[in-house]
Coordinates of C-alpha atoms in Angstrom, one line a residue:
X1 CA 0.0 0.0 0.0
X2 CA 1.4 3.3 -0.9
X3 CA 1.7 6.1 2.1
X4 CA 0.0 9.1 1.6
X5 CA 2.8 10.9 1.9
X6 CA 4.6 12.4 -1.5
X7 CA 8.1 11.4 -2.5
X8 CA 10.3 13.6 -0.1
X9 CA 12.8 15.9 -1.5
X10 CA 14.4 18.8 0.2
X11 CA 11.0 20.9 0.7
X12 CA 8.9 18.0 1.4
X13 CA 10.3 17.2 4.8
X14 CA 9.9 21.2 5.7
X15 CA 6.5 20.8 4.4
X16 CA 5.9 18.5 7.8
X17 CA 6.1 22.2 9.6
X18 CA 3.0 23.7 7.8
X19 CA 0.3 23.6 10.4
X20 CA -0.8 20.1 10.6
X21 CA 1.6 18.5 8.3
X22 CA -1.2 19.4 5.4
X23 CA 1.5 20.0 2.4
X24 CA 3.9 17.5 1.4
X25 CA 4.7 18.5 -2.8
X26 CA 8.0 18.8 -2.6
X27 CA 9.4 22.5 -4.5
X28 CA 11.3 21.4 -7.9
X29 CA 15.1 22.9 -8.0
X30 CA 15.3 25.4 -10.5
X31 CA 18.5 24.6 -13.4
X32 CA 18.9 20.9 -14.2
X33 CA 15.5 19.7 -15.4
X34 CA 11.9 20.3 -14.2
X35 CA 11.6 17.0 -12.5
X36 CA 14.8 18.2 -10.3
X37 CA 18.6 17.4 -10.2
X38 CA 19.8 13.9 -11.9
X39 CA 21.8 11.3 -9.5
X40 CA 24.0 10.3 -12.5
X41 CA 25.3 13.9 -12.5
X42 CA 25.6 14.4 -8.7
X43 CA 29.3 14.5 -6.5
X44 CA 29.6 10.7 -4.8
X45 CA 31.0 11.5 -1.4
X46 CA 31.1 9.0 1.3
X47 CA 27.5 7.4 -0.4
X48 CA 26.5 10.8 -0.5
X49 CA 25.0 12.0 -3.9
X50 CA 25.9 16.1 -3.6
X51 CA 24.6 18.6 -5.7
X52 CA 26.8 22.2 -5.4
X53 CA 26.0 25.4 -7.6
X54 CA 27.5 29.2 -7.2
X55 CA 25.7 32.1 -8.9
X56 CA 28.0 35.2 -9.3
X57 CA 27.1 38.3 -10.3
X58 CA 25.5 41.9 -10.2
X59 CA 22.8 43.2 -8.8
X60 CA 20.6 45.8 -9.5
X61 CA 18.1 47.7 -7.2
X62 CA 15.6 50.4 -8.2
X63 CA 14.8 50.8 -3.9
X64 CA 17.4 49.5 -2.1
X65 CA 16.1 50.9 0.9
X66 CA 12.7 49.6 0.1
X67 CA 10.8 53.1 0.5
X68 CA 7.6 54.9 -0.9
X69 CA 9.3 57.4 -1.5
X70 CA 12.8 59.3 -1.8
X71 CA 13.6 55.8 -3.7
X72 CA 17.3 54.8 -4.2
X73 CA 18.6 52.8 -6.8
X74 CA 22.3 51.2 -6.3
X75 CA 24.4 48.5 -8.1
X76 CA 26.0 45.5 -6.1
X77 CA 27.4 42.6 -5.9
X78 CA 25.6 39.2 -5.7
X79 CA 26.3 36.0 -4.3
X80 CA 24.7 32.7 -4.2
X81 CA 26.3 29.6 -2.9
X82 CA 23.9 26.2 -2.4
X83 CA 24.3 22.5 -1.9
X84 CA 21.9 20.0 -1.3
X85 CA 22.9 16.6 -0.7
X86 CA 21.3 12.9 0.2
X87 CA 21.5 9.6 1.2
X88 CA 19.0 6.9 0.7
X89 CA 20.4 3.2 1.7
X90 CA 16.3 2.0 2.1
X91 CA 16.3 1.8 6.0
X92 CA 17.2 5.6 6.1
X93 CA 16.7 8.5 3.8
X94 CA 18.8 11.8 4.6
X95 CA 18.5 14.8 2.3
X96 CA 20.5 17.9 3.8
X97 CA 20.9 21.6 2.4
X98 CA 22.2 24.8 2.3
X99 CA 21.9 27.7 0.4
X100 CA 23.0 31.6 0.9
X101 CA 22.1 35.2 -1.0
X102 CA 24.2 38.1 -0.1
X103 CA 23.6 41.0 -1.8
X104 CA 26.5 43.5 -1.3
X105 CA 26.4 47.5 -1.6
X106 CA 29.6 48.5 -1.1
X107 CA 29.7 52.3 0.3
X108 CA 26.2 52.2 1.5
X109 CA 25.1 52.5 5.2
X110 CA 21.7 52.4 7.3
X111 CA 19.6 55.6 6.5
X112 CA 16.8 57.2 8.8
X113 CA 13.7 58.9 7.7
X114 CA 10.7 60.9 9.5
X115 CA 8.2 59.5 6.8
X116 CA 5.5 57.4 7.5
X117 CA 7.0 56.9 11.1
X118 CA 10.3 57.7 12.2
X119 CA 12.5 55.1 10.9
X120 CA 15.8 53.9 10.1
X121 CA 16.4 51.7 7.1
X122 CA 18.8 48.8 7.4
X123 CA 21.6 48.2 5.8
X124 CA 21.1 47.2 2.0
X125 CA 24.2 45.1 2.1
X126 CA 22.5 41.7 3.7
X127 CA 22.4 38.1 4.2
X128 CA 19.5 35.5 3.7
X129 CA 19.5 31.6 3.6
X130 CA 18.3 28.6 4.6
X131 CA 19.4 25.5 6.1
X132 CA 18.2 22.0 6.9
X133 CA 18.0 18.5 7.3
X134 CA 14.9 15.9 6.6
X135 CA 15.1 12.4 8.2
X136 CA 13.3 9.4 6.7
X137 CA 13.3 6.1 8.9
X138 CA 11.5 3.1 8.1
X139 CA 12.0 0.1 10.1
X140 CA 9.0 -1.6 8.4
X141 CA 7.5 -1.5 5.1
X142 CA 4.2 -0.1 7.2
X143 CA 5.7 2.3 9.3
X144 CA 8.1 5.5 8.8
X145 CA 9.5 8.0 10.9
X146 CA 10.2 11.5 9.9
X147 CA 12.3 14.1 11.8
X148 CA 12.9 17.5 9.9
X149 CA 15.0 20.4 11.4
X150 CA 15.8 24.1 9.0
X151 CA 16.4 27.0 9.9
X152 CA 15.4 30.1 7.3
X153 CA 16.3 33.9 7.3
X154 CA 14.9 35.9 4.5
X155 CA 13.6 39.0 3.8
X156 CA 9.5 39.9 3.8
X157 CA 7.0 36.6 3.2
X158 CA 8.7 35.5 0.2
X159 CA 11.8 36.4 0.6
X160 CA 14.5 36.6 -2.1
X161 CA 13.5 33.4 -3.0
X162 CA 11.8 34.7 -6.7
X163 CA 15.3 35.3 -8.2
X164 CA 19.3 34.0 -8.6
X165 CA 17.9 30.6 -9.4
X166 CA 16.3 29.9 -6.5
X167 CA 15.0 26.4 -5.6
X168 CA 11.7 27.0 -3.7
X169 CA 9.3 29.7 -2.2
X170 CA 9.4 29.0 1.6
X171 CA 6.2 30.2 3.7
X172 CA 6.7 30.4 7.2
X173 CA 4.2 29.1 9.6
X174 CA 3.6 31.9 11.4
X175 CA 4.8 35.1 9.3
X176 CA 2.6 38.7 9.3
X177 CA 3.0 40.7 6.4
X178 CA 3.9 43.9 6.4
X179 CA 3.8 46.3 4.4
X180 CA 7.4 47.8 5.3
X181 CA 11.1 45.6 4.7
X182 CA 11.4 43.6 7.4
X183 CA 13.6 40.2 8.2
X184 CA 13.0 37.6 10.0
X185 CA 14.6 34.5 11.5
X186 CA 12.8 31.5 11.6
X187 CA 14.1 28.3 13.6
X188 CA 11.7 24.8 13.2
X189 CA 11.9 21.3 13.7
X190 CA 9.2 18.7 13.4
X191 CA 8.8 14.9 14.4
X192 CA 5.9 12.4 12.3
X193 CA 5.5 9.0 12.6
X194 CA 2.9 7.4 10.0
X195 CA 1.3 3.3 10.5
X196 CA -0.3 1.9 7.7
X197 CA -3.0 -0.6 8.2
X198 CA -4.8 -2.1 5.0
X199 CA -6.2 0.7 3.2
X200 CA -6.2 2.9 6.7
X201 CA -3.1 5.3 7.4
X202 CA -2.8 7.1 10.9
X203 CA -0.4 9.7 11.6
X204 CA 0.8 11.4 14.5
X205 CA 3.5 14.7 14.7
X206 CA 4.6 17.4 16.6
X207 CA 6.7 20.4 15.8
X208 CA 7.9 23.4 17.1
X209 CA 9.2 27.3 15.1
X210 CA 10.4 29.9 16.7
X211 CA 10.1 32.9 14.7
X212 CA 12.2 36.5 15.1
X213 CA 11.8 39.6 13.3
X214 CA 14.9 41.8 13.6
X215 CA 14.6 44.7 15.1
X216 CA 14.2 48.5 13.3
X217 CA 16.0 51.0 15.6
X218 CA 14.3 54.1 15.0
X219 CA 16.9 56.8 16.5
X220 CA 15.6 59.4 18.8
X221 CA 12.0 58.0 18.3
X222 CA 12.7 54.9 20.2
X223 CA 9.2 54.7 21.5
X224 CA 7.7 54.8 18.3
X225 CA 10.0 52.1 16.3
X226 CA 8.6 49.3 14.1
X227 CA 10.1 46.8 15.7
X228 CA 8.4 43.2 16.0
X229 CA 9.6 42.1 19.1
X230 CA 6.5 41.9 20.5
X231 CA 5.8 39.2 17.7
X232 CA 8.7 37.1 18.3
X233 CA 7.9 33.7 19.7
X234 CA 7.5 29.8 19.9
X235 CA 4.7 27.8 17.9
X236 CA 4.0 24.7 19.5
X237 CA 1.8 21.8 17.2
X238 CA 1.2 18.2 17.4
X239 CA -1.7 17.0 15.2
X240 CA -3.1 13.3 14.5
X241 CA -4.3 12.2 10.9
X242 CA -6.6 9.3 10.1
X243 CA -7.2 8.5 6.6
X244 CA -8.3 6.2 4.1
X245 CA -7.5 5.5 0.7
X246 CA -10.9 5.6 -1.6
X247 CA -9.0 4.3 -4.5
X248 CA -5.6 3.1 -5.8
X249 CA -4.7 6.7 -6.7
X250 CA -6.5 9.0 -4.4
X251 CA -6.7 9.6 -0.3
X252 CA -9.5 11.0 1.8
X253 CA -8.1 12.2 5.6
X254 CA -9.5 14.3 8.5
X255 CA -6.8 16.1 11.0
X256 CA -7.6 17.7 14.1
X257 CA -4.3 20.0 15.6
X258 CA -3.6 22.1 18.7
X259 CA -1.3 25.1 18.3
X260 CA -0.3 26.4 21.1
X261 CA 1.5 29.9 20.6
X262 CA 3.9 31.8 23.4
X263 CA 5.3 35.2 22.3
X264 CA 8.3 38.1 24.0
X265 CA 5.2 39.9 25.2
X266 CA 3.1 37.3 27.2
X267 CA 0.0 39.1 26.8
X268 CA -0.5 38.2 23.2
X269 CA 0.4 34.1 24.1
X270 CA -3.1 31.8 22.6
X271 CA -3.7 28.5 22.9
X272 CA -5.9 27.3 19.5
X273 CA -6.8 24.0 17.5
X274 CA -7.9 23.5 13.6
X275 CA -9.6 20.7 12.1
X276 CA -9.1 19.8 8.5
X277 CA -10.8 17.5 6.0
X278 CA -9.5 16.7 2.4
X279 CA -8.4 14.5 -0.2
X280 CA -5.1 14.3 -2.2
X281 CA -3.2 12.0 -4.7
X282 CA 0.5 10.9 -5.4
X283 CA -0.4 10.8 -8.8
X284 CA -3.7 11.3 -10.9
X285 CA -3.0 11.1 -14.4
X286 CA -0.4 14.2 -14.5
X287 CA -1.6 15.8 -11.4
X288 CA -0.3 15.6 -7.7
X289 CA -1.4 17.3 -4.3
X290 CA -4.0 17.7 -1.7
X291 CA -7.2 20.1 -0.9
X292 CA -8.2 20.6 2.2
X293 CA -10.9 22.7 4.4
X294 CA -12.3 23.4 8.2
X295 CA -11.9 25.3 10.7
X296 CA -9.6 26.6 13.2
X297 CA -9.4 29.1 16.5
X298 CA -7.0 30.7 18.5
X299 CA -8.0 32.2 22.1
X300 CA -6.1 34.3 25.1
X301 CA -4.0 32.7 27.5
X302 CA -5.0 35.4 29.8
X303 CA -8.8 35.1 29.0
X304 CA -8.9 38.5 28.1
X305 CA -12.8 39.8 27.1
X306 CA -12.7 39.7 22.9
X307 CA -10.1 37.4 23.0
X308 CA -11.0 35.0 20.5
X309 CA -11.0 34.4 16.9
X310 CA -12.2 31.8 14.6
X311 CA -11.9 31.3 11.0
X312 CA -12.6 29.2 7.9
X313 CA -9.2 27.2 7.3
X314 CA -8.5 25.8 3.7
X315 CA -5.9 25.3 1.0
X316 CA -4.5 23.4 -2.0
X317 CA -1.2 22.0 -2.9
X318 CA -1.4 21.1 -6.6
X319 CA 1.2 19.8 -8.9
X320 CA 1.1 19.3 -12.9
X321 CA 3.3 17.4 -15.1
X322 CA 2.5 17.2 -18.7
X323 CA 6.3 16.9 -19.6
X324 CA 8.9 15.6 -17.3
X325 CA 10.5 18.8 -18.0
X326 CA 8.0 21.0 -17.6
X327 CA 6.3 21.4 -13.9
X328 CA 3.2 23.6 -12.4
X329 CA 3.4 24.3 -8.7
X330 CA 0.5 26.1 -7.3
X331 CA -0.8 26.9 -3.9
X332 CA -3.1 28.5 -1.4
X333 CA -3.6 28.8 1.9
X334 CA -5.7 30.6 4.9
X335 CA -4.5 30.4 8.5
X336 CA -4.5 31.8 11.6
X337 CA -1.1 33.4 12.1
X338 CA 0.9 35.4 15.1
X339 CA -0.7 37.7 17.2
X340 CA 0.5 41.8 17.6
X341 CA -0.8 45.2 17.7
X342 CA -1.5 46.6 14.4
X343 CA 0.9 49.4 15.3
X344 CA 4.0 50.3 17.6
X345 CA 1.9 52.9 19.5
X346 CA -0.9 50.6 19.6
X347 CA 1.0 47.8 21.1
X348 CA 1.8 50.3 24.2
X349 CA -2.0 51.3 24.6
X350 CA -3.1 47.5 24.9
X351 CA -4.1 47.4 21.3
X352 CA -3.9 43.6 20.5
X353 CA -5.5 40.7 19.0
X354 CA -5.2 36.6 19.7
X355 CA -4.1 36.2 15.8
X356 CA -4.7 37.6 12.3
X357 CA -5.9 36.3 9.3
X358 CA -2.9 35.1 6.4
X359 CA -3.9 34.4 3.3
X360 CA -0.9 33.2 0.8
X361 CA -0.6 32.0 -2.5
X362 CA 2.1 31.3 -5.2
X363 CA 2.2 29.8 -8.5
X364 CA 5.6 28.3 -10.0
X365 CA 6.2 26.9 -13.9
X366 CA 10.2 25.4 -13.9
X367 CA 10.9 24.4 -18.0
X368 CA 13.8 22.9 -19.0
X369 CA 13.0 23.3 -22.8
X370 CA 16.4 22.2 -24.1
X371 CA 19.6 20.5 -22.5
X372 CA 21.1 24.0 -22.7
X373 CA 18.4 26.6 -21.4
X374 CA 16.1 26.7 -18.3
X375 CA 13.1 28.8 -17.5
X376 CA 11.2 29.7 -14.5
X377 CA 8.4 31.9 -13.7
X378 CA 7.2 33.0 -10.4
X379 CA 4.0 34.7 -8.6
X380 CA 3.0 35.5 -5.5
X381 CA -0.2 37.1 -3.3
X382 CA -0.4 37.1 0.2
X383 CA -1.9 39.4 2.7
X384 CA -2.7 40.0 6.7
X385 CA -5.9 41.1 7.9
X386 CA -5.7 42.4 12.2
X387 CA -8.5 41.4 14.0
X388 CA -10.1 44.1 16.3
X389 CA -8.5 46.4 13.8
X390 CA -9.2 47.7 10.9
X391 CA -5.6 47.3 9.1
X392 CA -5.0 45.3 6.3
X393 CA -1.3 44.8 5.0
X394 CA -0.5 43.0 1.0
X395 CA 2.5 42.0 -0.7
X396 CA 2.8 41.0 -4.4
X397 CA 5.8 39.3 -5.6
X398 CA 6.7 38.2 -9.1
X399 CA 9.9 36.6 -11.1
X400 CA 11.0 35.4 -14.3
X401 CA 14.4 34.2 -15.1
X402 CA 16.4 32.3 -18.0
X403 CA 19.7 30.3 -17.8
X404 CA 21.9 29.3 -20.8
X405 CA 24.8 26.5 -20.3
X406 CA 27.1 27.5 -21.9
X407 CA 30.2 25.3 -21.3
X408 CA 29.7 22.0 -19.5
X409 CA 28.2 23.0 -15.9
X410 CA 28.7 26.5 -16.0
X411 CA 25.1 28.8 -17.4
X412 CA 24.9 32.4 -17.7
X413 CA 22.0 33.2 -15.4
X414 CA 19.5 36.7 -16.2
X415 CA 16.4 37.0 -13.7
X416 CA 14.2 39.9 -12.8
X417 CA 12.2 39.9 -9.6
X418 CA 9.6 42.5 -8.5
X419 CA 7.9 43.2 -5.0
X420 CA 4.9 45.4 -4.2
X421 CA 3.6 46.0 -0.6
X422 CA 0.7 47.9 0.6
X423 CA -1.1 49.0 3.9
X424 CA -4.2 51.0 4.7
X425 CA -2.4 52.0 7.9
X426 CA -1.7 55.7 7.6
X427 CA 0.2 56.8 10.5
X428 CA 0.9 55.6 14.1
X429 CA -2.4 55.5 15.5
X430 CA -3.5 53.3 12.5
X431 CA -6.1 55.5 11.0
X432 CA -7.2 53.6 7.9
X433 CA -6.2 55.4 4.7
X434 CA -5.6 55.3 0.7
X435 CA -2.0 56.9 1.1
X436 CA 0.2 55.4 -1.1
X437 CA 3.4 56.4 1.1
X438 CA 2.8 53.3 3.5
X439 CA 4.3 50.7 1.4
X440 CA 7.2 50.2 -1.3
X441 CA 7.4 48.7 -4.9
X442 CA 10.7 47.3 -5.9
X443 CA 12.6 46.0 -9.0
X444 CA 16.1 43.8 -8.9
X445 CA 17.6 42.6 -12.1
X446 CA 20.6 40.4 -11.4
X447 CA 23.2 38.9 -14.3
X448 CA 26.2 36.7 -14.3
X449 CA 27.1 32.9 -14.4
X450 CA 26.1 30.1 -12.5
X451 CA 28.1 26.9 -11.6
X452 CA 26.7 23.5 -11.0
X453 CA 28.7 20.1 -10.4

C-alpha cells in the first residue's frame, strides 16, 4: 500500500512544519530539469550524492532601501552559494541543504527617515539563507518516521526566493505581512510517525518554530519604532491524521491540531486547534497534491474579554506534469497566524488581538526546454488582515528568469524579480487610509554565471 505521503525531496520534509503536516509536494530545484537534479550527474561523497552550484554576479536595485518614496537605486554585488545533498540506503533516507544570497552594496550605510513613522532603514548590504536537514526512517514497510529540522532567514514573506535561481518559495508558519522591509529568523523542527493498516493510514507529529523579526532601531524616536519584538515567539503543534485511501490513486483524511503559541510579550500568548478534511493523490493522471478545508481558533491565554478568533481554514497544494521537463506548482492557503498590535503605538496602549488572518498563494512553472536553457516563472499574493482592527497589510511578488549552459556545468544566469507592498495604515495610530506612502514597490535585475557540479 502506498503512504499518503509524496516522494520527499528537500521541501517535502519542511512541508511536515505547515500547520498540521497538510502540504507535502516537494518544490522542484530550478536549473537541471523540471523534474529536479539527476543522481548520475551528482558528486559521490562517502554514499553521499551532492549537488553544489555558485551564482555570481550583479545586482541591480531600483529601492534598495525599500521606500515609498525618496527611492534609491544602487548596483552591487551578488552571491549565491547552495548544496543540497542525500543519502538513501532504504532503511534511512537523509537529504541535507544549504543555500545563501548576499547581496552587497559597497559604500552604503543604514539611513533614517521621519516619513511614515520615524525610521531607520537597514543596511542594504544583507544576508539571507536557509538551512536543513529531513530524516526518513522506516523500520517496516508499514511504518516511517520522519524528523525534519531548517532554519530560514529571509527578507518579507517570500523572501528573495523569486530570483538567482532559487530552488523554492518558503512560507513560514507563522509570518505577518507587512507592508514595510522587514527580516526575519525562523528556527523549526518537526517529528511524524505514520502506521499503515490495509487501506487505513494514521499519523501522528509534533513540531515546534520559533520565529524573530529583527529589530528597526528608529533613532531618537525609540518609543515609536517598528520593531516586531513583541511578535517574536515559539509555535507549539502536534496534530493526528486518520485516513483512508478511496481508490488506488486517491486519499481521503481528517486532521484535528492544537497550536499552542507563546510570544516576547506574554499578553499576546493563545492557545488554538484546527480541524481539517481533504483528499489528495500521489499521482492522478499528471496531477499531484491535496485540498483541504475546516476550521480553526485561537484564544487568550490570559482570558482576556474579545479574546478569541475563529476562521474558515482551507488550502491546496497542486502539482502538474505534462512533460517531465515541464512542472506547475500552485498553492493557497488561509491560517491563523501570530498575534500583535497593528501598530507600535498601539502595542503600548493595549491594542492587541489573539491572531490575524494570512492568506498566501504562489504559482511556480520550472521548464527545462532544451539540454542547454532553463526557464522559470514566479507569482505571489499574500496578505494580513488584524482582528479588532481595521488594518490590512499585502504583498505582491513576481519573477522570471532564463539560464543558458554555456560550457559543461557553468550557465549564464538573467532574472528579474519584482515586490509590491501595501497597507491601509496611515500613521501611528492606525487610521485607515488610501496613502500610497505606507508601502514600497521594488525591481532587482541580477546577471552573471552560475556553476553546477
Amino acid at each position: 500500500m502506498k503512504s499518503n505521503l509524496l516522494p520527499n525531496g528537500v521541501a517535502a520534509g519542511i512541508a511536515l512544519l505547515i500547520f498540521g503536516s497538510v502540504a507535502r509536494g516537494e518544490d522542484v530545484p530550478v536549473g537541471v530539469t523540471a523534474m529536479g537534479p539527476n543522481p548520475d550527474e551528482g558528486l559521490a561523497l562517502e554514499g553521499w550524492i551532492v549537488y553544489p552550484s555558485l551564482f555570481i554576479g550583479s545586482v541591480f536595485n531600483d529601492n534598495i532601501y525599500s521606500t515609498a518614496d525618496n527611492r534609491r537605486a544602487a548596483v552591487g554585488v551578488r552571491v549565491r552559494p547552495s548544496i543540497q545533498a542525500g543519502v538513501d540506503n532504504g532503511l534511512h533516507k537523509t537529504t541535507a541543504y544549504l543555500s545563501a544570497d548576499a547581496q552587497l552594496y559597497p559604500g552604503l550605510g543604514a539611513q533614517s527617515r521621519l516619513s511614515p513613522t520615524p525610521t531607520t532603514d537597514v543596511d542594504p548590504t544583507n544576508l539571507t539563507g536557509r538551512a536543513g536537514l529531513s530524516h526518513i526512517w522506516s523500520p517496516f514497510n508499514d511504518l516511517d518516521v520522519y524528523l525534519t529540522v531548517d532554519y530560514t532567514r529571509q527578507s518579507g514573506l517570500f523572501g528573495s526566493n523569486f530570483g538567482a535561481s532559487a530552488p523554492a518559495v518558503y512560507f513560514p508558519v507563522g509570518y505577518t505581512v507587512s507592508a514595510s522591509q522587514q527580516f526575519s529568523n525562523q528556527l523549526s523542527g518537526s517529528v511524524a510517525v505514520e502506521k499503515k493498516i490495509s487501506d487505513w493510514f494514521v499519523r501522528a507529529s509534533t513540531g515546534v518554530q520559533y520565529v524573530a523579526y529583527d529589530s528597526r532601531p528608529s533613532g531618537n524616536f525609540p518609543f515609536l519604532t517598528a520593531s516586531g519584538d513583541a511578535q517574536n515567539g515559539l509555535s507549539y503543534t502536534a496534530a493526528l491524521r486518520g485516513g483512508l485511501w478511496l481508490s488506488p490513486m486517491v486519499y481521503g483524511f481528517v486532521e484535528p491540531a492544537l497550536d499552542l503559541r507563546r510570544y516576547e510579550s506574554a499578553i499576546s500568548d493563545t492557545n488554538g486547534y484546527r480541524i481539517i478534511g481533504g483528499f489528495g493523490s500521489d499521482l492522478v493522471s499528471l496531477f499531484r497534491g491535496e485540498v483541504y478545508g475546516g476550521f480553526q481558533s485561537q484564544s487568550s491565554e490570559q482570558n482576556f474579554p474579545g479574546g478569541e478568533v475563529s476562521k474558515p481554514a482551507y488550502g491546496a497544494r497542486l502539482r502538474y506534469f505534462p512533460t517531465p521537463y515541464l512542472t506547475f506548482t500552485a498553492t493557497v492557503d488561509q491560517t491563523l497566524v501570530a498575534a500583535a498590535a497593528p501598530t507600535a503605538v498601539a502595542a503600548r496602549l493595549g491594542q492587541w488581538s489573539p491572531a490575524n488572518l494570512n492568506t498566501q498563494s504562489k504559482l511556480q512553472v520550472d521548464y527545462a526546454f532544451s539540454p542547454f536553457w532553463t526557464a522559470y516563472m514566479r507569482g505571489a499574493y499574500g496578505e494580513t488582515r488584524w482582528t479588532h482592527s481595521p488594518r490590512a497589510d499585502a504583498a505582491w511578488a513576481a519573477g522570471v528568469g532564463l539560464s543558458y549552459t554555456f560550457w559543461r556545468n557553468m550557465a549564464i544566469t538573467l532574472d528579474y524579480q519584482f515586490q509590491k507592498t501595501s497597507s491601509n495604515a496611515g500613521g501611528l495610530f492606525n487610521a485607515p487610509t488610501v496613502s500610497t506612502r505606507w508601502g514600497f514597490a521594488q525591481n532587482v535585475v541580477s546577471a552573471g554565471v552560475t556553476y553546477r557540479y
